[in-house]
Amino acid sequence: MTLQKRHNLAQGSKIKAADVPTFDFIVEGQILRRLLDRHLQKLGKSFENVINIEYFERLPPPTPKESLIHDDWVSSVHTTEEWLLTGCYDNTLHIWDVKNLGKGRIKEAHKLKIPAHNAPVKAVTWAKTDSDVKTFISTSIDQSALIWKWDSNSNTVECVNRCCGHSQSIECVAVDQLKGLFVTGSWDTRLKVWTVDDKKQNANIQKEKEEEENENKKSKGDKVPKMTPLLTMAGHSETVGGVVWTDVSEIASASWDHTIRIWDTDIGGIKSQIAGNCAFFCISWSPLNKTLITGCADNYIRLYDPRSSECVCLFSPKAPMYDLIGHKKRVQAVDWSHSKYIISGSQDCTVKAYTAKV
């Protein structure tokens, strides 16, 4: 509450209800989202004990500032401070200018539509964005991962490598920018490690040598140099739903086989394993507190410390801090890489950019 509002209150002036702040409460380390007695009962606490209560001013939930319309389901999104990359079920990729997006200029924000794959896109990620020629990666149900070079000045794009090796849909991808590597996880239960820079692995690139008369029979991407993986890691028994780099030579993968596995890329094997009680659909890594957060088939979000292999916290989506309302159908992708926007993609064929009111 501002000093002016405090002064008005002291003088007996009437204050509008909208000017009076509301608060959220943290009781024994958890946000209060039910009656206090039920909250304490859930925590196994009694009113007879000393109860630690903190409070903070409740801010309005982020609201959708922009809506980007696509021709089909949006399956994946990834943003930097300047550029937004989206993948779609009509096999296409889209590049958007975040600066124009923030100014409400949707037509100017849409930089490029790329007919990328022979099947729906499953995952996208920026790999290098520190120069005018930027690199990004897309994966698809067509069993391929494509490496792209985009010149942001001329707005031209080129597919420079087609990564071949998976036998089923490639569900997820993650980049290690320090080593210039990326890892893919697939429906075929395998993880594969590749290099982002094709110049480092010329031995792994196979040039196409088909005759010119067969050109019309070729599928998309056949003219693009093929790349084979540096490393293949097997161990999961079902689909790999998510993968992240947790260190320079360490990868964590989440699978439908109810396990999280920690891999050492130097030896190409499993370092440790965390067993859950349901399928893991996605995973993310916090470099700040060295923990893994996972999305699970039982509708819970779980936090794990891979150093102890224990579930250190359990979150229920029944008690969110905010509901971000805007999509009309199932949300398939969310990204918070941008400092200002939360980006989401949905089966309603739109991408929403949420921003907090200030």
mmCIF file with all atom_site columns, C-alpha atoms in Angstrom, residues 21-174:
data_model
loop_
_atom_site.group_PDB
_atom_site.id
_atom_site.type_symbol
_atom_site.label_atom_id
_atom_site.label_alt_id
_atom_site.label_comp_id
_atom_site.label_asym_id
_atom_site.label_entity_id
_atom_site.label_seq_id
_atom_site.pdbx_PDB_ins_code
_atom_site.Cartn_x
_atom_site.Cartn_y
_atom_site.Cartn_z
_atom_site.occupancy
_atom_site.B_iso_or_equiv
_atom_site.pdbx_formal_charge
_atom_site.auth_seq_id
_atom_site.auth_comp_id
_atom_site.auth_asym_id
_atom_site.auth_atom_id
_atom_site.pdbx_PDB_model_num
ATOM 1   C CA . PRO A 1 21  ? -4.423 -5.184  -1.368  1.00 0.00 ? 21  PRO A CA 1
ATOM 2   C CA . THR A 1 22  ? -5.195 -8.853  -0.838  1.00 0.00 ? 22  THR A CA 1
ATOM 3   C CA . PHE A 1 23  ? -2.691 -11.341 0.485   1.00 0.00 ? 23  PHE A CA 1
ATOM 4   C CA . ASP A 1 24  ? -1.657 -14.959 0.120   1.00 0.00 ? 24  ASP A CA 1
ATOM 5   C CA . PHE A 1 25  ? -0.392 -16.899 3.124   1.00 0.00 ? 25  PHE A CA 1
ATOM 6   C CA . ILE A 1 26  ? 2.354  -19.480 3.483   1.00 0.00 ? 26  ILE A CA 1
ATOM 7   C CA . VAL A 1 27  ? 1.614  -21.767 6.409   1.00 0.00 ? 27  VAL A CA 1
ATOM 8   C CA . GLU A 1 28  ? 4.409  -24.116 7.468   1.00 0.00 ? 28  GLU A CA 1
ATOM 9   C CA . GLY A 1 29  ? 6.156  -23.721 4.132   1.00 0.00 ? 29  GLY A CA 1
ATOM 10  C CA . GLN A 1 30  ? 3.131  -24.293 1.865   1.00 0.00 ? 30  GLN A CA 1
ATOM 11  C CA . ILE A 1 31  ? 0.710  -21.831 0.278   1.00 0.00 ? 31  ILE A CA 1
ATOM 12  C CA . LEU A 1 32  ? -2.668 -21.843 1.995   1.00 0.00 ? 32  LEU A CA 1
ATOM 13  C CA . ARG A 1 33  ? -5.320 -22.966 -0.498  1.00 0.00 ? 33  ARG A CA 1
ATOM 14  C CA . ARG A 1 34  ? -7.917 -24.481 1.837   1.00 0.00 ? 34  ARG A CA 1
ATOM 15  C CA . LEU A 1 35  ? -9.371 -23.866 5.302   1.00 0.00 ? 35  LEU A CA 1
ATOM 16  C CA . LEU A 1 36  ? -6.606 -23.501 7.879   1.00 0.00 ? 36  LEU A CA 1
ATOM 17  C CA . ASP A 1 37  ? -7.683 -26.506 9.971   1.00 0.00 ? 37  ASP A CA 1
ATOM 18  C CA . ARG A 1 38  ? -7.708 -28.753 6.887   1.00 0.00 ? 38  ARG A CA 1
ATOM 19  C CA . HIS A 1 39  ? -4.367 -27.369 5.786   1.00 0.00 ? 39  HIS A CA 1
ATOM 20  C CA . LEU A 1 40  ? -2.795 -28.175 9.154   1.00 0.00 ? 40  LEU A CA 1
ATOM 21  C CA . GLN A 1 41  ? -4.447 -31.602 9.217   1.00 0.00 ? 41  GLN A CA 1
ATOM 22  C CA . LYS A 1 42  ? -2.925 -32.319 5.798   1.00 0.00 ? 42  LYS A CA 1
ATOM 23  C CA . LEU A 1 43  ? 0.489  -31.330 7.156   1.00 0.00 ? 43  LEU A CA 1
ATOM 24  C CA . GLY A 1 44  ? 0.019  -33.318 10.355  1.00 0.00 ? 44  GLY A CA 1
ATOM 25  C CA . LYS A 1 45  ? 0.166  -30.158 12.499  1.00 0.00 ? 45  LYS A CA 1
ATOM 26  C CA . SER A 1 46  ? -1.914 -29.137 15.492  1.00 0.00 ? 46  SER A CA 1
ATOM 27  C CA . PHE A 1 47  ? -3.307 -25.763 16.587  1.00 0.00 ? 47  PHE A CA 1
ATOM 28  C CA . GLU A 1 48  ? -1.612 -26.414 19.906  1.00 0.00 ? 48  GLU A CA 1
ATOM 29  C CA . ASN A 1 49  ? 1.799  -25.996 18.278  1.00 0.00 ? 49  ASN A CA 1
ATOM 30  C CA . VAL A 1 50  ? 3.499  -22.784 17.182  1.00 0.00 ? 50  VAL A CA 1
ATOM 31  C CA . ILE A 1 51  ? 2.558  -22.245 13.528  1.00 0.00 ? 51  ILE A CA 1
ATOM 32  C CA . ASN A 1 52  ? 4.828  -20.345 11.153  1.00 0.00 ? 52  ASN A CA 1
ATOM 33  C CA . ILE A 1 53  ? 2.827  -18.049 8.879   1.00 0.00 ? 53  ILE A CA 1
ATOM 34  C CA . GLU A 1 54  ? 4.191  -15.754 6.175   1.00 0.00 ? 54  GLU A CA 1
ATOM 35  C CA . TYR A 1 55  ? 2.245  -13.517 3.846   1.00 0.00 ? 55  TYR A CA 1
ATOM 36  C CA . PHE A 1 56  ? 2.802  -11.661 0.589   1.00 0.00 ? 56  PHE A CA 1
ATOM 37  C CA . GLU A 1 57  ? 0.671  -9.406  -1.573  1.00 0.00 ? 57  GLU A CA 1
ATOM 38  C CA . ARG A 1 58  ? -1.353 -11.289 -4.162  1.00 0.00 ? 58  ARG A CA 1
ATOM 39  C CA . LEU A 1 59  ? -0.766 -10.029 -7.692  1.00 0.00 ? 59  LEU A CA 1
ATOM 40  C CA . PRO A 1 60  ? -3.162 -10.473 -10.612 1.00 0.00 ? 60  PRO A CA 1
ATOM 41  C CA . PRO A 1 61  ? -2.556 -13.636 -12.669 1.00 0.00 ? 61  PRO A CA 1
ATOM 42  C CA . PRO A 1 62  ? -0.731 -13.307 -15.988 1.00 0.00 ? 62  PRO A CA 1
ATOM 43  C CA . THR A 1 63  ? -3.129 -12.737 -18.865 1.00 0.00 ? 63  THR A CA 1
ATOM 44  C CA . PRO A 1 64  ? -2.780 -13.541 -22.571 1.00 0.00 ? 64  PRO A CA 1
ATOM 45  C CA . LYS A 1 65  ? -1.404 -10.444 -24.272 1.00 0.00 ? 65  LYS A CA 1
ATOM 46  C CA . GLU A 1 66  ? -1.221 -11.935 -27.763 1.00 0.00 ? 66  GLU A CA 1
ATOM 47  C CA . SER A 1 67  ? -2.695 -14.902 -29.638 1.00 0.00 ? 67  SER A CA 1
ATOM 48  C CA . LEU A 1 68  ? -0.777 -16.335 -32.587 1.00 0.00 ? 68  LEU A CA 1
ATOM 49  C CA . ILE A 1 69  ? -2.974 -18.374 -34.926 1.00 0.00 ? 69  ILE A CA 1
ATOM 50  C CA . HIS A 1 70  ? -1.617 -21.524 -36.592 1.00 0.00 ? 70  HIS A CA 1
ATOM 51  C CA . ASP A 1 71  ? -3.201 -23.874 -39.129 1.00 0.00 ? 71  ASP A CA 1
ATOM 52  C CA . ASP A 1 72  ? -3.050 -26.934 -36.870 1.00 0.00 ? 72  ASP A CA 1
ATOM 53  C CA . TRP A 1 73  ? -2.269 -28.057 -33.315 1.00 0.00 ? 73  TRP A CA 1
ATOM 54  C CA . VAL A 1 74  ? 0.779  -26.376 -31.781 1.00 0.00 ? 74  VAL A CA 1
ATOM 55  C CA . SER A 1 75  ? 2.980  -29.093 -30.296 1.00 0.00 ? 75  SER A CA 1
ATOM 56  C CA . SER A 1 76  ? 6.099  -27.230 -29.171 1.00 0.00 ? 76  SER A CA 1
ATOM 57  C CA . VAL A 1 77  ? 7.403  -23.751 -28.368 1.00 0.00 ? 77  VAL A CA 1
ATOM 58  C CA . HIS A 1 78  ? 10.770 -22.255 -27.406 1.00 0.00 ? 78  HIS A CA 1
ATOM 59  C CA . THR A 1 79  ? 11.686 -18.610 -27.006 1.00 0.00 ? 79  THR A CA 1
ATOM 60  C CA . THR A 1 80  ? 14.730 -16.422 -26.498 1.00 0.00 ? 80  THR A CA 1
ATOM 61  C CA . GLU A 1 81  ? 14.656 -12.759 -25.522 1.00 0.00 ? 81  GLU A CA 1
ATOM 62  C CA . GLU A 1 82  ? 14.304 -11.871 -29.229 1.00 0.00 ? 82  GLU A CA 1
ATOM 63  C CA . TRP A 1 83  ? 12.800 -14.807 -31.116 1.00 0.00 ? 83  TRP A CA 1
ATOM 64  C CA . LEU A 1 84  ? 10.001 -17.335 -30.705 1.00 0.00 ? 84  LEU A CA 1
ATOM 65  C CA . LEU A 1 85  ? 10.094 -20.751 -32.426 1.00 0.00 ? 85  LEU A CA 1
ATOM 66  C CA . THR A 1 86  ? 6.932  -22.870 -32.751 1.00 0.00 ? 86  THR A CA 1
ATOM 67  C CA . GLY A 1 87  ? 6.283  -26.365 -34.124 1.00 0.00 ? 87  GLY A CA 1
ATOM 68  C CA . CYS A 1 88  ? 2.983  -27.518 -35.547 1.00 0.00 ? 88  CYS A CA 1
ATOM 69  C CA . TYR A 1 89  ? 1.047  -30.683 -36.380 1.00 0.00 ? 89  TYR A CA 1
ATOM 70  C CA . ASP A 1 90  ? 0.818  -29.621 -40.045 1.00 0.00 ? 90  ASP A CA 1
ATOM 71  C CA . ASN A 1 91  ? 4.582  -30.427 -40.264 1.00 0.00 ? 91  ASN A CA 1
ATOM 72  C CA . THR A 1 92  ? 5.612  -26.752 -40.215 1.00 0.00 ? 92  THR A CA 1
ATOM 73  C CA . LEU A 1 93  ? 7.847  -24.503 -38.130 1.00 0.00 ? 93  LEU A CA 1
ATOM 74  C CA . HIS A 1 94  ? 7.264  -20.813 -37.485 1.00 0.00 ? 94  HIS A CA 1
ATOM 75  C CA . ILE A 1 95  ? 9.622  -18.028 -36.390 1.00 0.00 ? 95  ILE A CA 1
ATOM 76  C CA . TRP A 1 96  ? 8.243  -14.947 -34.630 1.00 0.00 ? 96  TRP A CA 1
ATOM 77  C CA . ASP A 1 97  ? 9.796  -11.618 -33.613 1.00 0.00 ? 97  ASP A CA 1
ATOM 78  C CA . VAL A 1 98  ? 9.161  -11.136 -29.896 1.00 0.00 ? 98  VAL A CA 1
ATOM 79  C CA . LYS A 1 99  ? 9.724  -7.380  -30.096 1.00 0.00 ? 99  LYS A CA 1
ATOM 80  C CA . ASN A 1 100 ? 6.869  -6.899  -32.574 1.00 0.00 ? 100 ASN A CA 1
ATOM 81  C CA . LEU A 1 101 ? 4.838  -9.398  -30.597 1.00 0.00 ? 101 LEU A CA 1
ATOM 82  C CA . GLY A 1 102 ? 5.082  -7.168  -27.542 1.00 0.00 ? 102 GLY A CA 1
ATOM 83  C CA . LYS A 1 103 ? 3.848  -4.188  -29.540 1.00 0.00 ? 103 LYS A CA 1
ATOM 84  C CA . GLY A 1 104 ? 0.779  -6.030  -30.795 1.00 0.00 ? 104 GLY A CA 1
ATOM 85  C CA . ARG A 1 105 ? 1.984  -6.176  -34.405 1.00 0.00 ? 105 ARG A CA 1
ATOM 86  C CA . ILE A 1 106 ? 1.129  -9.814  -35.107 1.00 0.00 ? 106 ILE A CA 1
ATOM 87  C CA . LYS A 1 107 ? 1.609  -9.711  -38.887 1.00 0.00 ? 107 LYS A CA 1
ATOM 88  C CA . GLU A 1 108 ? 5.010  -8.070  -38.526 1.00 0.00 ? 108 GLU A CA 1
ATOM 89  C CA . ALA A 1 109 ? 5.930  -10.514 -35.760 1.00 0.00 ? 109 ALA A CA 1
ATOM 90  C CA . HIS A 1 110 ? 5.525  -13.559 -38.008 1.00 0.00 ? 110 HIS A CA 1
ATOM 91  C CA . LYS A 1 111 ? 8.873  -13.791 -39.767 1.00 0.00 ? 111 LYS A CA 1
ATOM 92  C CA . LEU A 1 112 ? 8.798  -17.165 -41.480 1.00 0.00 ? 112 LEU A CA 1
ATOM 93  C CA . LYS A 1 113 ? 6.772  -20.330 -42.065 1.00 0.00 ? 113 LYS A CA 1
ATOM 94  C CA . ILE A 1 114 ? 8.909  -23.392 -42.847 1.00 0.00 ? 114 ILE A CA 1
ATOM 95  C CA . PRO A 1 115 ? 7.550  -26.623 -44.397 1.00 0.00 ? 115 PRO A CA 1
ATOM 96  C CA . ALA A 1 116 ? 9.920  -28.696 -42.344 1.00 0.00 ? 116 ALA A CA 1
ATOM 97  C CA . HIS A 1 117 ? 8.956  -32.351 -41.894 1.00 0.00 ? 117 HIS A CA 1
ATOM 98  C CA . ASN A 1 118 ? 7.003  -35.198 -43.460 1.00 0.00 ? 118 ASN A CA 1
ATOM 99  C CA . ALA A 1 119 ? 4.928  -35.660 -40.298 1.00 0.00 ? 119 ALA A CA 1
ATOM 100 C CA . PRO A 1 120 ? 3.856  -33.585 -37.242 1.00 0.00 ? 120 PRO A CA 1
ATOM 101 C CA . VAL A 1 121 ? 6.561  -31.708 -35.384 1.00 0.00 ? 121 VAL A CA 1
ATOM 102 C CA . LYS A 1 122 ? 7.079  -32.947 -31.807 1.00 0.00 ? 122 LYS A CA 1
ATOM 103 C CA . ALA A 1 123 ? 9.825  -30.721 -30.348 1.00 0.00 ? 123 ALA A CA 1
ATOM 104 C CA . VAL A 1 124 ? 11.774 -27.551 -31.166 1.00 0.00 ? 124 VAL A CA 1
ATOM 105 C CA . THR A 1 125 ? 14.683 -25.753 -29.539 1.00 0.00 ? 125 THR A CA 1
ATOM 106 C CA . TRP A 1 126 ? 17.049 -22.902 -30.276 1.00 0.00 ? 126 TRP A CA 1
ATOM 107 C CA . ALA A 1 127 ? 20.669 -24.079 -30.286 1.00 0.00 ? 127 ALA A CA 1
ATOM 108 C CA . LYS A 1 128 ? 22.763 -20.977 -31.111 1.00 0.00 ? 128 LYS A CA 1
ATOM 109 C CA . THR A 1 129 ? 21.442 -17.416 -31.208 1.00 0.00 ? 129 THR A CA 1
ATOM 110 C CA . ASP A 1 130 ? 24.542 -15.288 -30.535 1.00 0.00 ? 130 ASP A CA 1
ATOM 111 C CA . SER A 1 131 ? 25.050 -14.205 -34.170 1.00 0.00 ? 131 SER A CA 1
ATOM 112 C CA . ASP A 1 132 ? 22.971 -13.122 -37.169 1.00 0.00 ? 132 ASP A CA 1
ATOM 113 C CA . VAL A 1 133 ? 22.937 -16.718 -38.414 1.00 0.00 ? 133 VAL A CA 1
ATOM 114 C CA . LYS A 1 134 ? 21.068 -18.663 -35.766 1.00 0.00 ? 134 LYS A CA 1
ATOM 115 C CA . THR A 1 135 ? 20.762 -22.416 -35.303 1.00 0.00 ? 135 THR A CA 1
ATOM 116 C CA . PHE A 1 136 ? 17.709 -24.349 -34.176 1.00 0.00 ? 136 PHE A CA 1
ATOM 117 C CA . ILE A 1 137 ? 16.592 -27.975 -34.106 1.00 0.00 ? 137 ILE A CA 1
ATOM 118 C CA . SER A 1 138 ? 13.245 -29.629 -34.795 1.00 0.00 ? 138 SER A CA 1
ATOM 119 C CA . THR A 1 139 ? 12.120 -33.227 -34.265 1.00 0.00 ? 139 THR A CA 1
ATOM 120 C CA . SER A 1 140 ? 9.165  -35.095 -35.685 1.00 0.00 ? 140 SER A CA 1
ATOM 121 C CA . ILE A 1 141 ? 7.022  -38.200 -35.844 1.00 0.00 ? 141 ILE A CA 1
ATOM 122 C CA . ASP A 1 142 ? 8.851  -38.811 -39.152 1.00 0.00 ? 142 ASP A CA 1
ATOM 123 C CA . GLN A 1 143 ? 11.761 -40.166 -37.020 1.00 0.00 ? 143 GLN A CA 1
ATOM 124 C CA . SER A 1 144 ? 14.140 -37.341 -37.934 1.00 0.00 ? 144 SER A CA 1
ATOM 125 C CA . ALA A 1 145 ? 15.778 -34.422 -36.180 1.00 0.00 ? 145 ALA A CA 1
ATOM 126 C CA . LEU A 1 146 ? 16.653 -31.512 -38.469 1.00 0.00 ? 146 LEU A CA 1
ATOM 127 C CA . ILE A 1 147 ? 19.328 -28.875 -37.849 1.00 0.00 ? 147 ILE A CA 1
ATOM 128 C CA . TRP A 1 148 ? 18.500 -25.476 -39.338 1.00 0.00 ? 148 TRP A CA 1
ATOM 129 C CA . LYS A 1 149 ? 20.451 -22.286 -40.028 1.00 0.00 ? 149 LYS A CA 1
ATOM 130 C CA . TRP A 1 150 ? 18.400 -19.083 -40.155 1.00 0.00 ? 150 TRP A CA 1
ATOM 131 C CA . ASP A 1 151 ? 19.844 -15.736 -41.247 1.00 0.00 ? 151 ASP A CA 1
ATOM 132 C CA . SER A 1 152 ? 17.819 -13.168 -39.337 1.00 0.00 ? 152 SER A CA 1
ATOM 133 C CA . ASN A 1 153 ? 19.027 -10.330 -41.596 1.00 0.00 ? 153 ASN A CA 1
ATOM 134 C CA . SER A 1 154 ? 17.968 -11.851 -44.923 1.00 0.00 ? 154 SER A CA 1
ATOM 135 C CA . ASN A 1 155 ? 15.204 -13.968 -43.301 1.00 0.00 ? 155 ASN A CA 1
ATOM 136 C CA . THR A 1 156 ? 16.369 -17.076 -45.166 1.00 0.00 ? 156 THR A CA 1
ATOM 137 C CA . VAL A 1 157 ? 16.573 -20.575 -43.742 1.00 0.00 ? 157 VAL A CA 1
ATOM 138 C CA . GLU A 1 158 ? 18.462 -23.711 -44.714 1.00 0.00 ? 158 GLU A CA 1
ATOM 139 C CA . CYS A 1 159 ? 18.283 -27.251 -43.375 1.00 0.00 ? 159 CYS A CA 1
ATOM 140 C CA . VAL A 1 160 ? 21.948 -28.200 -42.964 1.00 0.00 ? 160 VAL A CA 1
ATOM 141 C CA . ASN A 1 161 ? 21.680 -31.692 -41.476 1.00 0.00 ? 161 ASN A CA 1
ATOM 142 C CA . ARG A 1 162 ? 19.177 -34.491 -41.159 1.00 0.00 ? 162 ARG A CA 1
ATOM 143 C CA . CYS A 1 163 ? 19.853 -36.639 -38.099 1.00 0.00 ? 163 CYS A CA 1
ATOM 144 C CA . CYS A 1 164 ? 18.924 -40.251 -38.801 1.00 0.00 ? 164 CYS A CA 1
ATOM 145 C CA . GLY A 1 165 ? 19.009 -43.164 -36.395 1.00 0.00 ? 165 GLY A CA 1
ATOM 146 C CA . HIS A 1 166 ? 15.783 -43.353 -34.413 1.00 0.00 ? 166 HIS A CA 1
ATOM 147 C CA . SER A 1 167 ? 13.246 -45.944 -35.533 1.00 0.00 ? 167 SER A CA 1
ATOM 148 C CA . GLN A 1 168 ? 10.151 -44.171 -34.179 1.00 0.00 ? 168 GLN A CA 1
ATOM 149 C CA . SER A 1 169 ? 8.868  -40.681 -33.342 1.00 0.00 ? 169 SER A CA 1
ATOM 150 C CA . ILE A 1 170 ? 11.412 -38.328 -31.716 1.00 0.00 ? 170 ILE A CA 1
ATOM 151 C CA . GLU A 1 171 ? 9.533  -36.897 -28.753 1.00 0.00 ? 171 GLU A CA 1
ATOM 152 C CA . CYS A 1 172 ? 12.026 -34.525 -27.119 1.00 0.00 ? 172 CYS A CA 1
ATOM 153 C CA . VAL A 1 173 ? 15.301 -32.669 -27.621 1.00 0.00 ? 173 VAL A CA 1
ATOM 154 C CA . ALA A 1 174 ? 17.743 -30.748 -25.411 1.00 0.00 ? 174 ALA A CA 1
#
